[in-house]
PDB file of N, CA, C and O in Angstrom:
ATOM      1  N   MET H 115       0.856  -1.190  -0.032  1.00  0.00           N
ATOM      2  CA  MET H 115      -0.096   0.066  -0.076  1.00  0.00           C
ATOM      3  C   MET H 115       0.860   1.301  -0.020  1.00  0.00           C
ATOM      4  O   MET H 115       1.928   1.282   0.541  1.00  0.00           O
ATOM      5  N   VAL H 116       0.372   2.252  -0.536  1.00  0.00           N
ATOM      6  CA  VAL H 116       1.048   3.654  -0.594  1.00  0.00           C
ATOM      7  C   VAL H 116       0.137   4.625  -0.023  1.00  0.00           C
ATOM      8  O   VAL H 116      -1.044   4.713  -0.217  1.00  0.00           O
ATOM      9  N   GLY H 117       0.710   5.453   0.871  1.00  0.00           N
ATOM     10  CA  GLY H 117      -0.131   6.275   1.600  1.00  0.00           C
ATOM     11  C   GLY H 117       0.164   7.794   1.145  1.00  0.00           C
ATOM     12  O   GLY H 117      -0.116   8.708   1.833  1.00  0.00           O
ATOM     13  N   TYR H 118       0.531   7.979  -0.099  1.00  0.00           N
ATOM     14  CA  TYR H 118       0.548   9.337  -0.563  1.00  0.00           C
ATOM     15  C   TYR H 118       0.310   9.487  -1.931  1.00  0.00           C
ATOM     16  O   TYR H 118       0.123   8.476  -2.683  1.00  0.00           O
ATOM     17  N   THR H 119       0.064  10.756  -2.539  1.00  0.00           N
ATOM     18  CA  THR H 119      -0.232  10.884  -3.921  1.00  0.00           C
ATOM     19  C   THR H 119       1.143  11.077  -4.602  1.00  0.00           C
ATOM     20  O   THR H 119       1.701  11.972  -4.292  1.00  0.00           O
ATOM     21  N   GLY H 120       1.364  10.148  -5.539  1.00  0.00           N
ATOM     22  CA  GLY H 120       2.710  10.220  -6.133  1.00  0.00           C
ATOM     23  C   GLY H 120       2.871  11.203  -7.338  1.00  0.00           C
ATOM     24  O   GLY H 120       1.761  11.582  -7.834  1.00  0.00           O
ATOM     25  N   TRP H 121       4.174  11.436  -7.656  1.00  0.00           N
ATOM     26  CA  TRP H 121       4.384  12.253  -8.810  1.00  0.00           C
ATOM     27  C   TRP H 121       4.984  11.287  -9.857  1.00  0.00           C
ATOM     28  O   TRP H 121       5.710  10.337  -9.558  1.00  0.00           O
ATOM     29  N   ARG H 122       4.733  11.427 -11.047  1.00  0.00           N
ATOM     30  CA  ARG H 122       5.327  10.708 -12.196  1.00  0.00           C
ATOM     31  C   ARG H 122       6.141  11.599 -13.023  1.00  0.00           C
ATOM     32  O   ARG H 122       5.858  12.643 -13.414  1.00  0.00           O
ATOM     33  N   LYS H 123       7.538  11.154 -13.119  1.00  0.00           N
ATOM     34  CA  LYS H 123       8.405  11.987 -13.914  1.00  0.00           C
ATOM     35  C   LYS H 123       8.306  11.676 -15.369  1.00  0.00           C
ATOM     36  O   LYS H 123       7.949  10.525 -15.786  1.00  0.00           O
ATOM     37  N   SER H 124       8.579  12.703 -16.155  1.00  0.00           N
ATOM     38  CA  SER H 124       8.345  12.640 -17.577  1.00  0.00           C
ATOM     39  C   SER H 124       9.274  11.542 -18.171  1.00  0.00           C
ATOM     40  O   SER H 124      10.572  11.440 -17.602  1.00  0.00           O
ATOM     41  N   THR H 125       9.069  10.926 -19.167  1.00  0.00           N
ATOM     42  CA  THR H 125       9.839   9.934 -19.774  1.00  0.00           C
ATOM     43  C   THR H 125      11.090  10.581 -20.512  1.00  0.00           C
ATOM     44  O   THR H 125      12.025   9.973 -20.781  1.00  0.00           O
ATOM     45  N   ARG H 126      11.024  11.816 -20.578  1.00  0.00           N
ATOM     46  CA  ARG H 126      12.213  12.614 -21.256  1.00  0.00           C
ATOM     47  C   ARG H 126      13.336  12.711 -20.106  1.00  0.00           C
ATOM     48  O   ARG H 126      14.522  13.218 -20.534  1.00  0.00           O
ATOM     49  N   SER H 127      12.886  12.578 -18.938  1.00  0.00           N
ATOM     50  CA  SER H 127      14.044  12.734 -17.894  1.00  0.00           C
ATOM     51  C   SER H 127      14.807  11.438 -17.863  1.00  0.00           C
ATOM     52  O   SER H 127      14.288  10.322 -17.839  1.00  0.00           O
ATOM     53  N   SER H 128      16.051  11.598 -17.938  1.00  0.00           N
ATOM     54  CA  SER H 128      16.960  10.410 -18.015  1.00  0.00           C
ATOM     55  C   SER H 128      18.268  10.775 -17.250  1.00  0.00           C
ATOM     56  O   SER H 128      18.353  11.796 -16.552  1.00  0.00           O
ATOM     57  N   ASN H 129      19.290   9.989 -17.285  1.00  0.00           N
ATOM     58  CA  ASN H 129      20.469  10.162 -16.532  1.00  0.00           C
ATOM     59  C   ASN H 129      21.449  10.930 -17.467  1.00  0.00           C
ATOM     60  O   ASN H 129      22.627  10.765 -17.479  1.00  0.00           O
ATOM     61  N   THR H 130      20.997  11.886 -18.128  1.00  0.00           N
ATOM     62  CA  THR H 130      21.807  12.774 -18.923  1.00  0.00           C
ATOM     63  C   THR H 130      21.997  14.235 -18.252  1.00  0.00           C
ATOM     64  O   THR H 130      21.445  14.418 -17.214  1.00  0.00           O
ATOM     65  N   ALA H 131      22.709  15.109 -18.920  1.00  0.00           N
ATOM     66  CA  ALA H 131      22.904  16.405 -18.442  1.00  0.00           C
ATOM     67  C   ALA H 131      21.612  17.093 -18.437  1.00  0.00           C
ATOM     68  O   ALA H 131      21.278  18.085 -17.593  1.00  0.00           O
ATOM     69  N   ASN H 132      20.522  16.622 -19.101  1.00  0.00           N
ATOM     70  CA  ASN H 132      19.204  17.308 -19.240  1.00  0.00           C
ATOM     71  C   ASN H 132      18.199  16.448 -18.564  1.00  0.00           C
ATOM     72  O   ASN H 132      17.156  16.066 -19.043  1.00  0.00           O
ATOM     73  N   SER H 133      18.569  15.964 -17.285  1.00  0.00           N
ATOM     74  CA  SER H 133      17.768  14.899 -16.617  1.00  0.00           C
ATOM     75  C   SER H 133      16.584  15.490 -15.735  1.00  0.00           C
ATOM     76  O   SER H 133      15.600  14.769 -15.434  1.00  0.00           O
ATOM     77  N   ASP H 134      16.472  16.937 -15.654  1.00  0.00           N
ATOM     78  CA  ASP H 134      15.385  17.358 -14.945  1.00  0.00           C
ATOM     79  C   ASP H 134      14.339  17.864 -15.857  1.00  0.00           C
ATOM     80  O   ASP H 134      14.548  18.850 -16.498  1.00  0.00           O
ATOM     81  N   CYS H 135      13.183  17.373 -15.861  1.00  0.00           N
ATOM     82  CA  CYS H 135      12.097  17.665 -16.679  1.00  0.00           C
ATOM     83  C   CYS H 135      10.817  17.855 -15.853  1.00  0.00           C
ATOM     84  O   CYS H 135      10.867  18.263 -14.786  1.00  0.00           O
ATOM     85  N   VAL H 136       9.772  17.521 -16.489  1.00  0.00           N
ATOM     86  CA  VAL H 136       8.476  17.730 -15.886  1.00  0.00           C
ATOM     87  C   VAL H 136       7.885  16.616 -15.100  1.00  0.00           C
ATOM     88  O   VAL H 136       8.137  15.522 -15.447  1.00  0.00           O
ATOM     89  N   GLU H 137       7.281  16.818 -14.011  1.00  0.00           N
ATOM     90  CA  GLU H 137       6.690  15.800 -13.253  1.00  0.00           C
ATOM     91  C   GLU H 137       5.193  16.142 -13.156  1.00  0.00           C
ATOM     92  O   GLU H 137       4.772  17.221 -13.115  1.00  0.00           O
ATOM     93  N   CYS H 138       4.235  15.055 -13.214  1.00  0.00           N
ATOM     94  CA  CYS H 138       2.930  15.287 -13.057  1.00  0.00           C
ATOM     95  C   CYS H 138       2.348  14.575 -11.949  1.00  0.00           C
ATOM     96  O   CYS H 138       2.664  13.308 -11.576  1.00  0.00           O
ATOM     97  N   ARG H 139       1.465  15.044 -11.220  1.00  0.00           N
ATOM     98  CA  ARG H 139       0.694  14.368 -10.038  1.00  0.00           C
ATOM     99  C   ARG H 139      -0.261  13.419 -10.634  1.00  0.00           C
ATOM    100  O   ARG H 139      -1.027  13.836 -11.548  1.00  0.00           O
ATOM    101  N   GLN H 140      -0.360  12.310 -10.045  1.00  0.00           N
ATOM    102  CA  GLN H 140      -1.410  11.284 -10.435  1.00  0.00           C
ATOM    103  C   GLN H 140      -2.766  11.792  -9.796  1.00  0.00           C
ATOM    104  O   GLN H 140      -2.680  12.082  -8.485  1.00  0.00           O
ATOM    105  N   THR H 141      -3.725  11.877 -10.482  1.00  0.00           N
ATOM    106  CA  THR H 141      -5.037  12.329 -10.013  1.00  0.00           C
ATOM    107  C   THR H 141      -6.001  11.097  -9.685  1.00  0.00           C
ATOM    108  O   THR H 141      -5.859  10.081 -10.298  1.00  0.00           O
ATOM    109  N   TRP H 142      -6.782  11.366  -8.747  1.00  0.00           N
ATOM    110  CA  TRP H 142      -7.785  10.361  -8.173  1.00  0.00           C
ATOM    111  C   TRP H 142      -9.076  10.577  -9.064  1.00  0.00           C
ATOM    112  O   TRP H 142      -9.480  11.869  -9.129  1.00  0.00           O
ATOM    113  N   ARG H 143      -9.852   9.601  -9.405  1.00  0.00           N
ATOM    114  CA  ARG H 143     -11.107   9.803  -9.944  1.00  0.00           C
ATOM    115  C   ARG H 143     -12.166   9.233  -9.040  1.00  0.00           C
ATOM    116  O   ARG H 143     -11.959   8.040  -8.652  1.00  0.00           O
ATOM    117  N   LYS H 144     -13.131   9.975  -8.683  1.00  0.00           N
ATOM    118  CA  LYS H 144     -14.215   9.534  -7.777  1.00  0.00           C
ATOM    119  C   LYS H 144     -15.169   8.594  -8.544  1.00  0.00           C
ATOM    120  O   LYS H 144     -15.547   9.001  -9.733  1.00  0.00           O
ATOM    121  N   SER H 145     -15.689   7.743  -7.837  1.00  0.00           N
ATOM    122  CA  SER H 145     -16.783   6.811  -8.364  1.00  0.00           C
ATOM    123  C   SER H 145     -17.883   7.640  -8.822  1.00  0.00           C
ATOM    124  O   SER H 145     -18.369   8.608  -8.134  1.00  0.00           O
ATOM    125  N   SER H 146     -18.589   7.263  -9.843  1.00  0.00           N
ATOM    126  CA  SER H 146     -19.883   7.873 -10.264  1.00  0.00           C
ATOM    127  C   SER H 146     -20.879   7.593  -9.269  1.00  0.00           C
ATOM    128  O   SER H 146     -22.017   8.333  -9.397  1.00  0.00           O
ATOM    129  N   ARG H 147     -20.789   6.659  -8.379  1.00  0.00           N
ATOM    130  CA  ARG H 147     -21.723   6.527  -7.250  1.00  0.00           C
ATOM    131  C   ARG H 147     -21.668   7.455  -6.248  1.00  0.00           C
ATOM    132  O   ARG H 147     -22.631   7.581  -5.443  1.00  0.00           O
ATOM    133  N   SER H 148     -20.526   8.240  -6.140  1.00  0.00           N
ATOM    134  CA  SER H 148     -20.417   9.397  -5.261  1.00  0.00           C
ATOM    135  C   SER H 148     -21.100  10.598  -5.803  1.00  0.00           C
ATOM    136  O   SER H 148     -20.814  11.042  -6.931  1.00  0.00           O
ATOM    137  N   ASN H 149     -22.081  11.008  -5.131  1.00  0.00           N
ATOM    138  CA  ASN H 149     -22.936  12.212  -5.645  1.00  0.00           C
ATOM    139  C   ASN H 149     -23.342  13.098  -4.427  1.00  0.00           C
ATOM    140  O   ASN H 149     -22.893  12.906  -3.364  1.00  0.00           O
ATOM    141  N   ASN H 150     -24.248  13.918  -4.564  1.00  0.00           N
ATOM    142  CA  ASN H 150     -24.763  14.878  -3.559  1.00  0.00           C
ATOM    143  C   ASN H 150     -25.831  14.308  -2.629  1.00  0.00           C
ATOM    144  O   ASN H 150     -26.615  14.977  -2.139  1.00  0.00           O
ATOM    145  N   THR H 151     -25.781  12.924  -2.487  1.00  0.00           N
ATOM    146  CA  THR H 151     -26.739  12.357  -1.515  1.00  0.00           C
ATOM    147  C   THR H 151     -26.092  12.025  -0.193  1.00  0.00           C
ATOM    148  O   THR H 151     -24.949  12.327   0.022  1.00  0.00           O
ATOM    149  N   SER H 152     -26.795  11.396   0.675  1.00  0.00           N
ATOM    150  CA  SER H 152     -26.226  10.984   1.979  1.00  0.00           C
ATOM    151  C   SER H 152     -25.157  10.038   1.813  1.00  0.00           C
ATOM    152  O   SER H 152     -24.266   9.731   2.763  1.00  0.00           O
ATOM    153  N   ASN H 153     -25.135   9.256   0.789  1.00  0.00           N
ATOM    154  CA  ASN H 153     -24.181   8.196   0.463  1.00  0.00           C
ATOM    155  C   ASN H 153     -23.051   8.840  -0.559  1.00  0.00           C
ATOM    156  O   ASN H 153     -22.653   8.058  -1.512  1.00  0.00           O
ATOM    157  N   ALA H 154     -22.715  10.113  -0.256  1.00  0.00           N
ATOM    158  CA  ALA H 154     -21.761  10.735  -1.279  1.00  0.00           C
ATOM    159  C   ALA H 154     -20.315  10.321  -1.358  1.00  0.00           C
ATOM    160  O   ALA H 154     -19.737  10.606  -2.252  1.00  0.00           O
ATOM    161  N   ASP H 155     -19.823   9.601  -0.379  1.00  0.00           N
ATOM    162  CA  ASP H 155     -18.503   9.263  -0.167  1.00  0.00           C
ATOM    163  C   ASP H 155     -18.369   7.788  -0.632  1.00  0.00           C
ATOM    164  O   ASP H 155     -18.995   6.979   0.102  1.00  0.00           O
ATOM    165  N   CYS H 156     -17.634   7.464  -1.637  1.00  0.00           N
ATOM    166  CA  CYS H 156     -17.337   6.239  -2.044  1.00  0.00           C
ATOM    167  C   CYS H 156     -15.910   5.915  -2.071  1.00  0.00           C
ATOM    168  O   CYS H 156     -15.214   6.245  -1.323  1.00  0.00           O
ATOM    169  N   VAL H 157     -15.516   5.268  -3.323  1.00  0.00           N
ATOM    170  CA  VAL H 157     -14.131   5.033  -3.558  1.00  0.00           C
ATOM    171  C   VAL H 157     -13.658   6.012  -4.655  1.00  0.00           C
ATOM    172  O   VAL H 157     -14.408   6.469  -5.382  1.00  0.00           O
ATOM    173  N   GLU H 158     -12.341   6.029  -4.611  1.00  0.00           N
ATOM    174  CA  GLU H 158     -11.509   6.750  -5.737  1.00  0.00           C
ATOM    175  C   GLU H 158     -10.494   5.796  -6.253  1.00  0.00           C
ATOM    176  O   GLU H 158      -9.998   4.939  -5.546  1.00  0.00           O
ATOM    177  N   ALA H 159     -10.283   6.029  -7.551  1.00  0.00           N
ATOM    178  CA  ALA H 159      -9.273   5.156  -8.244  1.00  0.00           C
ATOM    179  C   ALA H 159      -8.473   5.919  -9.074  1.00  0.00           C
ATOM    180  O   ALA H 159      -8.811   7.078  -9.513  1.00  0.00           O
ATOM    181  N   ARG H 160      -7.203   5.485  -9.350  1.00  0.00           N
ATOM    182  CA  ARG H 160      -6.241   6.004 -10.298  1.00  0.00           C
ATOM    183  C   ARG H 160      -5.530   4.840 -10.880  1.00  0.00           C
ATOM    184  O   ARG H 160      -5.174   3.883 -10.286  1.00  0.00           O
ATOM    185  N   ASN H 161      -5.127   5.169 -12.133  1.00  0.00           N
ATOM    186  CA  ASN H 161      -4.199   4.231 -12.849  1.00  0.00           C
ATOM    187  C   ASN H 161      -2.693   4.522 -12.528  1.00  0.00           C
ATOM    188  O   ASN H 161      -2.383   5.674 -12.316  1.00  0.00           O
ATOM    189  N   THR H 162      -1.864   3.508 -12.422  1.00  0.00           N
ATOM    190  CA  THR H 162      -0.432   3.539 -12.232  1.00  0.00           C
ATOM    191  C   THR H 162       0.127   2.713 -13.317  1.00  0.00           C
ATOM    192  O   THR H 162      -0.511   2.110 -14.164  1.00  0.00           O
ATOM    193  N   ALA H 163       1.410   2.830 -13.341  1.00  0.00           N
ATOM    194  CA  ALA H 163       2.266   1.975 -14.379  1.00  0.00           C
ATOM    195  C   ALA H 163       2.028   0.601 -14.211  1.00  0.00           C
ATOM    196  O   ALA H 163       2.001  -0.186 -15.128  1.00  0.00           O
ATOM    197  N   ALA H 164       1.706   0.128 -12.853  1.00  0.00           N
ATOM    198  CA  ALA H 164       1.624  -1.381 -12.573  1.00  0.00           C
ATOM    199  C   ALA H 164       0.148  -1.706 -12.622  1.00  0.00           C
ATOM    200  O   ALA H 164      -0.057  -2.960 -12.481  1.00  0.00           O
ATOM    201  N   GLY H 165      -0.730  -0.849 -12.647  1.00  0.00           N
ATOM    202  CA  GLY H 165      -2.094  -1.295 -12.617  1.00  0.00           C
ATOM    203  C   GLY H 165      -3.105  -0.056 -12.138  1.00  0.00           C
ATOM    204  O   GLY H 165      -3.192   0.980 -12.772  1.00  0.00           O
ATOM    205  N   PHE H 166      -3.683  -0.317 -10.978  1.00  0.00           N
ATOM    206  CA  PHE H 166      -4.499   0.726 -10.358  1.00  0.00           C
ATOM    207  C   PHE H 166      -4.416   0.854  -8.920  1.00  0.00           C
ATOM    208  O   PHE H 166      -3.842  -0.148  -8.280  1.00  0.00           O
ATOM    209  N   GLN H 167      -4.818   1.931  -8.340  1.00  0.00           N
ATOM    210  CA  GLN H 167      -4.871   2.041  -6.855  1.00  0.00           C
ATOM    211  C   GLN H 167      -6.258   2.606  -6.579  1.00  0.00           C
ATOM    212  O   GLN H 167      -6.975   3.296  -7.246  1.00  0.00           O
ATOM    213  N   VAL H 168      -6.723   2.048  -5.349  1.00  0.00           N
ATOM    214  CA  VAL H 168      -8.117   2.557  -4.879  1.00  0.00           C
ATOM    215  C   VAL H 168      -7.952   2.973  -3.376  1.00  0.00           C
ATOM    216  O   VAL H 168      -7.066   2.487  -2.766  1.00  0.00           O
ATOM    217  N   ARG H 169      -8.800   3.873  -2.976  1.00  0.00           N
ATOM    218  CA  ARG H 169      -8.831   4.408  -1.606  1.00  0.00           C
ATOM    219  C   ARG H 169     -10.388   4.798  -1.186  1.00  0.00           C
ATOM    220  O   ARG H 169     -11.177   4.986  -2.136  1.00  0.00           O
ATOM    221  N   ASP H 170     -10.558   5.077  -0.061  1.00  0.00           N
ATOM    222  CA  ASP H 170     -11.807   5.451   0.546  1.00  0.00           C
ATOM    223  C   ASP H 170     -11.837   6.984   0.471  1.00  0.00           C
ATOM    224  O   ASP H 170     -11.107   7.570   0.943  1.00  0.00           O
ATOM    225  N   SER H 171     -12.837   7.553  -0.370  1.00  0.00           N
ATOM    226  CA  SER H 171     -12.884   8.952  -0.627  1.00  0.00           C
ATOM    227  C   SER H 171     -13.197   9.708   0.746  1.00  0.00           C
ATOM    228  O   SER H 171     -12.929  10.963   0.825  1.00  0.00           O
ATOM    229  N   LYS H 172     -13.920   9.140   1.626  1.00  0.00           N
ATOM    230  CA  LYS H 172     -14.266   9.795   2.915  1.00  0.00           C
ATOM    231  C   LYS H 172     -12.999  10.116   3.654  1.00  0.00           C
ATOM    232  O   LYS H 172     -13.100  11.288   4.295  1.00  0.00           O
ATOM    233  N   LEU H 173     -11.974   9.307   3.558  1.00  0.00           N
ATOM    234  CA  LEU H 173     -10.791   9.554   4.270  1.00  0.00           C
ATOM    235  C   LEU H 173      -9.719  10.376   3.539  1.00  0.00           C
ATOM    236  O   LEU H 173      -8.819  10.834   4.122  1.00  0.00           O
ATOM    237  N   GLY H 174      -9.826  10.555   2.258  1.00  0.00           N
ATOM    238  CA  GLY H 174      -8.921  11.347   1.394  1.00  0.00           C
ATOM    239  C   GLY H 174      -7.482  10.930   1.638  1.00  0.00           C
ATOM    240  O   GLY H 174      -7.184   9.647   1.509  1.00  0.00           O
ATOM    241  N   HIS H 175      -6.636  11.691   1.798  1.00  0.00           N
ATOM    242  CA  HIS H 175      -5.123  11.349   1.969  1.00  0.00           C
ATOM    243  C   HIS H 175      -4.848  10.592   3.162  1.00  0.00           C
ATOM    244  O   HIS H 175      -3.839  10.008   3.207  1.00  0.00           O
ATOM    245  N   ASP H 176      -5.781  10.467   4.225  1.00  0.00           N
ATOM    246  CA  ASP H 176      -5.567   9.588   5.314  1.00  0.00           C
ATOM    247  C   ASP H 176      -5.966   8.167   4.972  1.00  0.00           C
ATOM    248  O   ASP H 176      -5.741   7.180   5.856  1.00  0.00           O
ATOM    249  N   SER H 177      -6.640   7.866   3.862  1.00  0.00           N
ATOM    250  CA  SER H 177      -7.090   6.556   3.478  1.00  0.00           C
ATOM    251  C   SER H 177      -5.943   5.670   3.154  1.00  0.00           C
ATOM    252  O   SER H 177      -4.947   6.107   2.489  1.00  0.00           O
ATOM    253  N   PRO H 178      -5.969   4.400   3.573  1.00  0.00           N
ATOM    254  CA  PRO H 178      -5.035   3.289   3.108  1.00  0.00           C
ATOM    255  C   PRO H 178      -5.237   3.296   1.489  1.00  0.00           C
ATOM    256  O   PRO H 178      -6.375   3.540   0.951  1.00  0.00           O
ATOM    257  N   VAL H 179      -4.179   3.060   0.762  1.00  0.00           N
ATOM    258  CA  VAL H 179      -4.337   2.973  -0.734  1.00  0.00           C
ATOM    259  C   VAL H 179      -3.919   1.459  -1.089  1.00  0.00           C
ATOM    260  O   VAL H 179      -2.858   1.165  -0.645  1.00  0.00           O
ATOM    261  N   PHE H 180      -4.878   0.896  -1.775  1.00  0.00           N
ATOM    262  CA  PHE H 180      -4.681  -0.357  -2.184  1.00  0.00           C
ATOM    263  C   PHE H 180      -4.214  -0.570  -3.682  1.00  0.00           C
ATOM    264  O   PHE H 180      -4.750  -0.007  -4.583  1.00  0.00           O
ATOM    265  N   ASP H 181      -2.999  -1.286  -3.884  1.00  0.00           N
ATOM    266  CA  ASP H 181      -2.622  -1.408  -5.237  1.00  0.00           C
ATOM    267  C   ASP H 181      -3.180  -2.705  -5.748  1.00  0.00           C
ATOM    268  O   ASP H 181      -3.124  -3.846  -5.104  1.00  0.00           O
ATOM    269  N   LEU H 182      -3.787  -2.658  -7.099  1.00  0.00           N
ATOM    270  CA  LEU H 182      -4.434  -3.791  -7.692  1.00  0.00           C
ATOM    271  C   LEU H 182      -3.846  -3.926  -9.087  1.00  0.00           C
ATOM    272  O   LEU H 182      -3.597  -2.784  -9.760  1.00  0.00           O
ATOM    273  N   GLY H 183      -3.652  -5.098  -9.429  1.00  0.00           N
ATOM    274  CA  GLY H 183      -3.295  -5.321 -10.816  1.00  0.00           C
ATOM    275  C   GLY H 183      -4.564  -5.072 -11.849  1.00  0.00           C
ATOM    276  O   GLY H 183      -5.681  -4.934 -11.207  1.00  0.00           O
ATOM    277  N   ALA H 184      -4.354  -4.919 -13.113  1.00  0.00           N
ATOM    278  CA  ALA H 184      -5.504  -4.714 -13.972  1.00  0.00           C
ATOM    279  C   ALA H 184      -6.594  -5.655 -13.832  1.00  0.00           C
ATOM    280  O   ALA H 184      -7.747  -5.380 -13.875  1.00  0.00           O
ATOM    281  N   ALA H 185      -6.254  -6.971 -13.812  1.00  0.00           N
ATOM    282  CA  ALA H 185      -7.217  -8.141 -13.614  1.00  0.00           C
ATOM    283  C   ALA H 185      -7.931  -7.989 -12.366  1.00  0.00           C
ATOM    284  O   ALA H 185      -9.149  -8.150 -12.288  1.00  0.00           O
ATOM    285  N   ASP H 186      -7.291  -7.645 -11.398  1.00  0.00           N
ATOM    286  CA  ASP H 186      -7.895  -7.500  -9.988  1.00  0.00           C
ATOM    287  C   ASP H 186      -8.946  -6.423  -9.995  1.00  0.00           C
ATOM    288  O   ASP H 186     -10.042  -6.354  -9.398  1.00  0.00           O
ATOM    289  N   PHE H 187      -8.423  -5.213 -10.631  1.00  0.00           N
ATOM    290  CA  PHE H 187      -9.380  -4.017 -10.687  1.00  0.00           C
ATOM    291  C   PHE H 187     -10.603  -4.374 -11.506  1.00  0.00           C
ATOM    292  O   PHE H 187     -11.750  -3.991 -11.180  1.00  0.00           O
ATOM    293  N   THR H 188     -10.411  -5.001 -12.575  1.00  0.00           N
ATOM    294  CA  THR H 188     -11.647  -5.465 -13.445  1.00  0.00           C
ATOM    295  C   THR H 188     -12.523  -6.401 -12.580  1.00  0.00           C
ATOM    296  O   THR H 188     -13.718  -6.152 -12.633  1.00  0.00           O
ATOM    297  N   SER H 189     -11.978  -7.220 -11.732  1.00  0.00           N
ATOM    298  CA  SER H 189     -12.871  -8.257 -11.057  1.00  0.00           C
ATOM    299  C   SER H 189     -13.598  -7.411  -9.978  1.00  0.00           C
ATOM    300  O   SER H 189     -14.706  -7.641  -9.702  1.00  0.00           O
ATOM    301  N   LEU H 190     -12.883  -6.193  -9.415  1.00  0.00           N
ATOM    302  CA  LEU H 190     -13.562  -5.585  -8.467  1.00  0.00           C
ATOM    303  C   LEU H 190     -14.723  -4.691  -9.081  1.00  0.00           C
ATOM    304  O   LEU H 190     -15.840  -4.743  -8.493  1.00  0.00           O
ATOM    305  N   LEU H 191     -14.485  -4.213 -10.226  1.00  0.00           N
ATOM    306  CA  LEU H 191     -15.631  -3.590 -10.918  1.00  0.00           C
ATOM    307  C   LEU H 191     -16.785  -4.531 -11.356  1.00  0.00           C
ATOM    308  O   LEU H 191     -17.968  -4.213 -11.116  1.00  0.00           O
ATOM    309  N   ARG H 192     -16.475  -5.749 -11.668  1.00  0.00           N
ATOM    310  CA  ARG H 192     -17.466  -6.603 -12.060  1.00  0.00           C
ATOM    311  C   ARG H 192     -18.233  -7.093 -10.753  1.00  0.00           C
ATOM    312  O   ARG H 192     -19.515  -7.176 -10.770  1.00  0.00           O
ATOM    313  N   ALA H 193     -17.544  -7.251  -9.576  1.00  0.00           N
ATOM    314  CA  ALA H 193     -18.231  -7.553  -8.413  1.00  0.00           C
ATOM    315  C   ALA H 193     -19.131  -6.422  -7.840  1.00  0.00           C
ATOM    316  O   ALA H 193     -20.138  -6.743  -7.296  1.00  0.00           O
ATOM    317  N   THR H 194     -18.922  -5.306  -8.292  1.00  0.00           N
ATOM    318  CA  THR H 194     -19.770  -4.167  -7.812  1.00  0.00           C
ATOM    319  C   THR H 194     -20.938  -3.886  -8.927  1.00  0.00           C
ATOM    320  O   THR H 194     -21.671  -2.946  -8.670  1.00  0.00           O
ATOM    321  N   GLY H 195     -20.740  -4.556 -10.065  1.00  0.00           N
ATOM    322  CA  GLY H 195     -21.694  -4.370 -11.079  1.00  0.00           C
ATOM    323  C   GLY H 195     -21.437  -3.135 -11.930  1.00  0.00           C
ATOM    324  O   GLY H 195     -22.332  -2.615 -12.562  1.00  0.00           O
ATOM    325  N   ARG H 196     -20.129  -2.621 -11.987  1.00  0.00           N
ATOM    326  CA  ARG H 196     -19.830  -1.356 -12.644  1.00  0.00           C
ATOM    327  C   ARG H 196     -19.026  -1.750 -13.879  1.00  0.00           C
ATOM    328  O   ARG H 196     -18.410  -0.604 -14.406  1.00  0.00           O
ATOM    329  N   SER H 197     -18.745  -2.748 -14.286  1.00  0.00           N
ATOM    330  CA  SER H 197     -17.916  -3.085 -15.441  1.00  0.00           C
ATOM    331  C   SER H 197     -18.699  -2.992 -16.744  1.00  0.00           C
ATOM    332  O   SER H 197     -19.846  -2.934 -16.790  1.00  0.00           O
TER     333      SER H 197
END
C-alpha cells in the first residue's frame, strides 16, 4: 500500500545532463456512485504504471491505498456491477 499521492516523472527525464524535466501528479477519480446524496462518499481510483490504486474517498489522503493489478481491478468492478 502507498499512503501518498505520487508524482510521475516525464519519460524525457534520464540520466543525462538534461535529466530534470516535468513531473505530473497522479490524480484520483471519484466513483460515479459518489454524488450529492447522503451516500456521497465512495471510492476513488487512479491508474499507475503497474495497474490501479483505490482508496476510500471519505478519508482522502488519510485513507489506505490499495494497489491492484488490472485483472484484480476489473474483478472489483465486476463484483460491484460497474464493469
